[in-house]
Amino acid sequence: MKPTLQAVRGMNDVLPVDSHVWQFFEDTVRGWLTSYGYREIRLPLVEKTDLFVRTIGEVTDIVEKEMYTFVDRLNGESLTLRPEATASCVRAVLEHNLLYGGAQRLWYQGPMFRHERPQKGRYRQFHQVGVEALGYPGPDVDAEHLVMIARLWRRLGVTDVALQINTLGTAEDRSRHRTRLKDYLRCHWDQLDDELRSRCERNPLRVLDSKDPGLAALIEGAPRLLDDLDEVSLKHFEDLQALLRGAGVEYEIVPRMVRGLDYYNFTVFEWVTGQLGAQGTLCAGGRYDSLVEQVGGKAAPACGFAIGVERVLALMDEQGLRPESPGIDVYLVHQGAAAGRFAWELAERLREAGLRVIFHCGGGGFKSQMKRADASGARFAVIVGDTEAASGRAGLKPLRELKEQVQVAPHELPRLIRGQ
Ligand code: HAM
């Protein structure tokens, strides 16, 4: 029977049968990021709404439709559950003057909130691992990000992940391009609905975001930003590609890629898989050289990316890469007052030796405790009755093999349990 109170749609529980998979991913990610010299920053889940409106852009799906915004009851301030954390990261770096001492390689992880229509791979609370390199003009650091992501896929063992890249040039390139694009879209005005017409007026690049299959041909025929780039933009893009080729990272140029957030310039990219249906983008990011200034700091170049954790875990599942749960080594079964005391101390001793031990709580006879031991998944039961306690020994019973119980001295247990 379902309880009357259920989780909010699109916000998921991670249950114990799955939490070890998350932990494996988080451990792998921590080691991977440390090996590239990135340091963790922990950011609040709530920020002032204005931070996101100013940085992500007013004419974006996130700001127009997807933010969880509420008014602080005490002072009437508008606050928002973070839909992403690049803006928060830049805000924190400026607030704590971190760029003052030089460039920063940072990472963060945790939940993000977007009021999207939930479906497989798209949630209202989802998790990202994000990386931001602030103070670096690139393209070496842009390339570093792509090379390191390729390494993460190898470490996790996932395959069928392709890199798509594009460049959005400079603000001047985009302004030139916007004029050409507007002219083009005005020639196809009858195909646009009211929302897209409004977007065309306010930010015509956003029309190319439309997922409407009826507009695919219109979008395909639109002028390409790549053709409106100046020399500096082209050089950044070509230098990046040379670095990727040198590192053996394969990529495809997708000239229509615009990304759903406004702060990008130059490099943008997405890592996609065909194995997760419509929500196949595993990781996305790019360069955002104006954001630091926009948030109120002295201009500094920057770039970064975020990985969608649920999607990577879904791909690992799909590809049979789910790690085994580390499990329990010992379930400690005991009956009788003296045995209970002896077993309690023994459990601590075994944990001291590095073993994972569940001490039976809640009483009951040997038979029912052995059932619990079996259900716990433990490899061994260690059994103590008052007779064993009196002789200072314990029974060791393998639970996953057909082997007899043996009586052993406590100091022998760790070696025998490890199979040495
Ligand atoms: P984004 O493309 O909005 O970029 O999100 C990055 C990744 O988060 C997506 O590729 C996807 O894997 C995952 N994701 C996004 N929305 C959802 C959702 N509703 N459900 C499940 N997964 C989702 C950013 O957020 C930028 N802050 C990335 C960045 C960092 N750019 C520069 N630095």
PDB file of C-alpha atoms and ligand atoms in Angstrom, residues 10 56 62 66 83-87 89 108 112-133 145 259-261 263-264 269-272 279-288 291 302-312, ligand 1:
ATOM      1  CA  GLY A  10      10.621  14.273 -10.155  1.00  0.00           C
ATOM      2  CA  ILE A  56      21.727  32.196 -16.955  1.00  0.00           C
ATOM      3  CA  ILE A  62      15.527  27.727 -16.920  1.00  0.00           C
ATOM      4  CA  GLU A  66      11.984  26.097 -14.419  1.00  0.00           C
ATOM      5  CA  PRO A  83      19.089  25.233 -10.993  1.00  0.00           C
ATOM      6  CA  GLU A  84      22.864  24.965 -11.590  1.00  0.00           C
ATOM      7  CA  ALA A  85      25.966  25.995  -9.677  1.00  0.00           C
ATOM      8  CA  THR A  86      28.287  27.846 -12.057  1.00  0.00           C
ATOM      9  CA  ALA A  87      26.743  31.175 -11.026  1.00  0.00           C
ATOM     10  CA  CYS A  89      30.602  29.190  -7.767  1.00  0.00           C
ATOM     11  CA  TYR A 108      31.450  20.841  -6.545  1.00  0.00           C
ATOM     12  CA  MET A 112      20.191  21.031  -8.572  1.00  0.00           C
ATOM     13  CA  PHE A 113      16.503  21.907  -9.011  1.00  0.00           C
ATOM     14  CA  ARG A 114      14.618  22.563 -12.226  1.00  0.00           C
ATOM     15  CA  HIS A 115      10.861  22.461 -12.654  1.00  0.00           C
ATOM     16  CA  GLU A 116      10.961  20.425 -15.871  1.00  0.00           C
ATOM     17  CA  ARG A 117       8.477  17.791 -17.011  1.00  0.00           C
ATOM     18  CA  PRO A 118       9.847  14.633 -15.369  1.00  0.00           C
ATOM     19  CA  GLN A 119      10.675  11.656 -17.563  1.00  0.00           C
ATOM     20  CA  LYS A 120      13.399   8.995 -17.672  1.00  0.00           C
ATOM     21  CA  GLY A 121      16.707  10.833 -17.198  1.00  0.00           C
ATOM     22  CA  ARG A 122      15.050  14.179 -16.496  1.00  0.00           C
ATOM     23  CA  TYR A 123      14.221  15.033 -12.925  1.00  0.00           C
ATOM     24  CA  ARG A 124      13.217  18.057 -10.889  1.00  0.00           C
ATOM     25  CA  GLN A 125      15.902  17.344  -8.330  1.00  0.00           C
ATOM     26  CA  PHE A 126      18.948  15.923 -10.032  1.00  0.00           C
ATOM     27  CA  HIS A 127      22.639  15.802  -9.196  1.00  0.00           C
ATOM     28  CA  GLN A 128      25.661  17.272 -10.881  1.00  0.00           C
ATOM     29  CA  VAL A 129      29.392  17.068 -10.462  1.00  0.00           C
ATOM     30  CA  GLY A 130      30.624  20.422 -11.706  1.00  0.00           C
ATOM     31  CA  VAL A 131      34.085  21.727 -12.527  1.00  0.00           C
ATOM     32  CA  GLU A 132      35.061  25.373 -12.960  1.00  0.00           C
ATOM     33  CA  ALA A 133      38.483  26.769 -13.919  1.00  0.00           C
ATOM     34  CA  HIS A 145      38.502  19.611 -19.347  1.00  0.00           C
ATOM     35  CA  ARG A 259      23.371  25.417 -24.995  1.00  0.00           C
ATOM     36  CA  GLY A 260      20.497  26.383 -22.728  1.00  0.00           C
ATOM     37  CA  LEU A 261      22.314  29.038 -20.708  1.00  0.00           C
ATOM     38  CA  TYR A 263      26.739  32.918 -20.352  1.00  0.00           C
ATOM     39  CA  TYR A 264      28.856  31.023 -22.868  1.00  0.00           C
ATOM     40  CA  PHE A 269      30.469  21.127 -25.722  1.00  0.00           C
ATOM     41  CA  GLU A 270      28.264  18.183 -24.857  1.00  0.00           C
ATOM     42  CA  TRP A 271      29.081  14.520 -24.268  1.00  0.00           C
ATOM     43  CA  VAL A 272      26.201  12.433 -25.554  1.00  0.00           C
ATOM     44  CA  GLN A 279      17.962  12.436 -22.358  1.00  0.00           C
ATOM     45  CA  GLY A 280      21.329  11.353 -23.692  1.00  0.00           C
ATOM     46  CA  THR A 281      23.456  14.354 -22.706  1.00  0.00           C
ATOM     47  CA  LEU A 282      25.712  13.149 -19.911  1.00  0.00           C
ATOM     48  CA  CYS A 283      27.874  16.193 -19.466  1.00  0.00           C
ATOM     49  CA  ALA A 284      27.967  19.716 -20.857  1.00  0.00           C
ATOM     50  CA  GLY A 285      29.822  22.957 -20.489  1.00  0.00           C
ATOM     51  CA  GLY A 286      32.035  25.528 -22.085  1.00  0.00           C
ATOM     52  CA  ARG A 287      33.771  28.872 -21.721  1.00  0.00           C
ATOM     53  CA  TYR A 288      32.150  31.855 -20.016  1.00  0.00           C
ATOM     54  CA  LEU A 291      30.424  35.871 -16.192  1.00  0.00           C
ATOM     55  CA  ALA A 302      36.750  31.002 -17.136  1.00  0.00           C
ATOM     56  CA  CYS A 303      35.355  27.704 -18.340  1.00  0.00           C
ATOM     57  CA  GLY A 304      33.789  24.592 -16.882  1.00  0.00           C
ATOM     58  CA  PHE A 305      31.299  21.800 -17.208  1.00  0.00           C
ATOM     59  CA  ALA A 306      28.810  19.707 -15.256  1.00  0.00           C
ATOM     60  CA  ILE A 307      28.104  15.987 -15.347  1.00  0.00           C
ATOM     61  CA  GLY A 308      24.546  14.718 -14.840  1.00  0.00           C
ATOM     62  CA  VAL A 309      25.074  12.025 -12.209  1.00  0.00           C
ATOM     63  CA  GLU A 310      21.739  10.172 -12.660  1.00  0.00           C
ATOM     64  CA  ARG A 311      22.393   9.868 -16.385  1.00  0.00           C
ATOM     65  CA  VAL A 312      25.920   8.505 -15.991  1.00  0.00           C
TER      66      VAL A 312
HETATM   67  P1  HAM B   1      23.450  22.023 -18.183  1.00  0.00           P
HETATM   68  O1  HAM B   1      23.641  21.617 -19.598  1.00  0.00           O
HETATM   69  O2  HAM B   1      22.228  22.787 -17.872  1.00  0.00           O
HETATM   70  O3  HAM B   1      24.733  22.859 -17.779  1.00  0.00           O
HETATM   71  O4  HAM B   1      23.502  20.749 -17.256  1.00  0.00           O
HETATM   72  C1  HAM B   1      24.607  19.877 -17.264  1.00  0.00           C
HETATM   73  C2  HAM B   1      24.148  18.433 -17.205  1.00  0.00           C
HETATM   74  O5  HAM B   1      23.271  18.228 -16.100  1.00  0.00           O
HETATM   75  C3  HAM B   1      23.329  17.988 -18.405  1.00  0.00           C
HETATM   76  O6  HAM B   1      24.149  17.633 -19.487  1.00  0.00           O
HETATM   77  C4  HAM B   1      22.610  16.763 -17.847  1.00  0.00           C
HETATM   78  O7  HAM B   1      23.468  15.631 -17.846  1.00  0.00           O
HETATM   79  C5  HAM B   1      22.367  17.181 -16.404  1.00  0.00           C
HETATM   80  N1  HAM B   1      20.971  17.671 -16.263  1.00  0.00           N
HETATM   81  C6  HAM B   1      20.493  18.887 -16.567  1.00  0.00           C
HETATM   82  N2  HAM B   1      19.179  18.964 -16.294  1.00  0.00           N
HETATM   83  C7  HAM B   1      18.809  17.758 -15.806  1.00  0.00           C
HETATM   84  C8  HAM B   1      17.574  17.204 -15.324  1.00  0.00           C
HETATM   85  N3  HAM B   1      16.457  17.917 -15.266  1.00  0.00           N
HETATM   86  N4  HAM B   1      17.573  15.918 -14.901  1.00  0.00           N
HETATM   87  C9  HAM B   1      18.701  15.166 -14.923  1.00  0.00           C
HETATM   88  N5  HAM B   1      19.904  15.657 -15.350  1.00  0.00           N
HETATM   89  C10 HAM B   1      19.957  16.932 -15.787  1.00  0.00           C
HETATM   90  C11 HAM B   1      24.917  23.434 -16.567  1.00  0.00           C
HETATM   91  O8  HAM B   1      24.223  23.229 -15.610  1.00  0.00           O
HETATM   92  C12 HAM B   1      26.152  24.311 -16.495  1.00  0.00           C
HETATM   93  N6  HAM B   1      26.232  24.895 -15.136  1.00  0.00           N
HETATM   94  C13 HAM B   1      27.406  23.518 -16.822  1.00  0.00           C
HETATM   95  C14 HAM B   1      28.645  24.342 -16.758  1.00  0.00           C
HETATM   96  C15 HAM B   1      29.518  24.388 -15.740  1.00  0.00           C
HETATM   97  N7  HAM B   1      29.051  25.187 -17.686  1.00  0.00           N
HETATM   98  C16 HAM B   1      30.161  25.767 -17.282  1.00  0.00           C
HETATM   99  N8  HAM B   1      30.454  25.312 -16.082  1.00  0.00           N
END
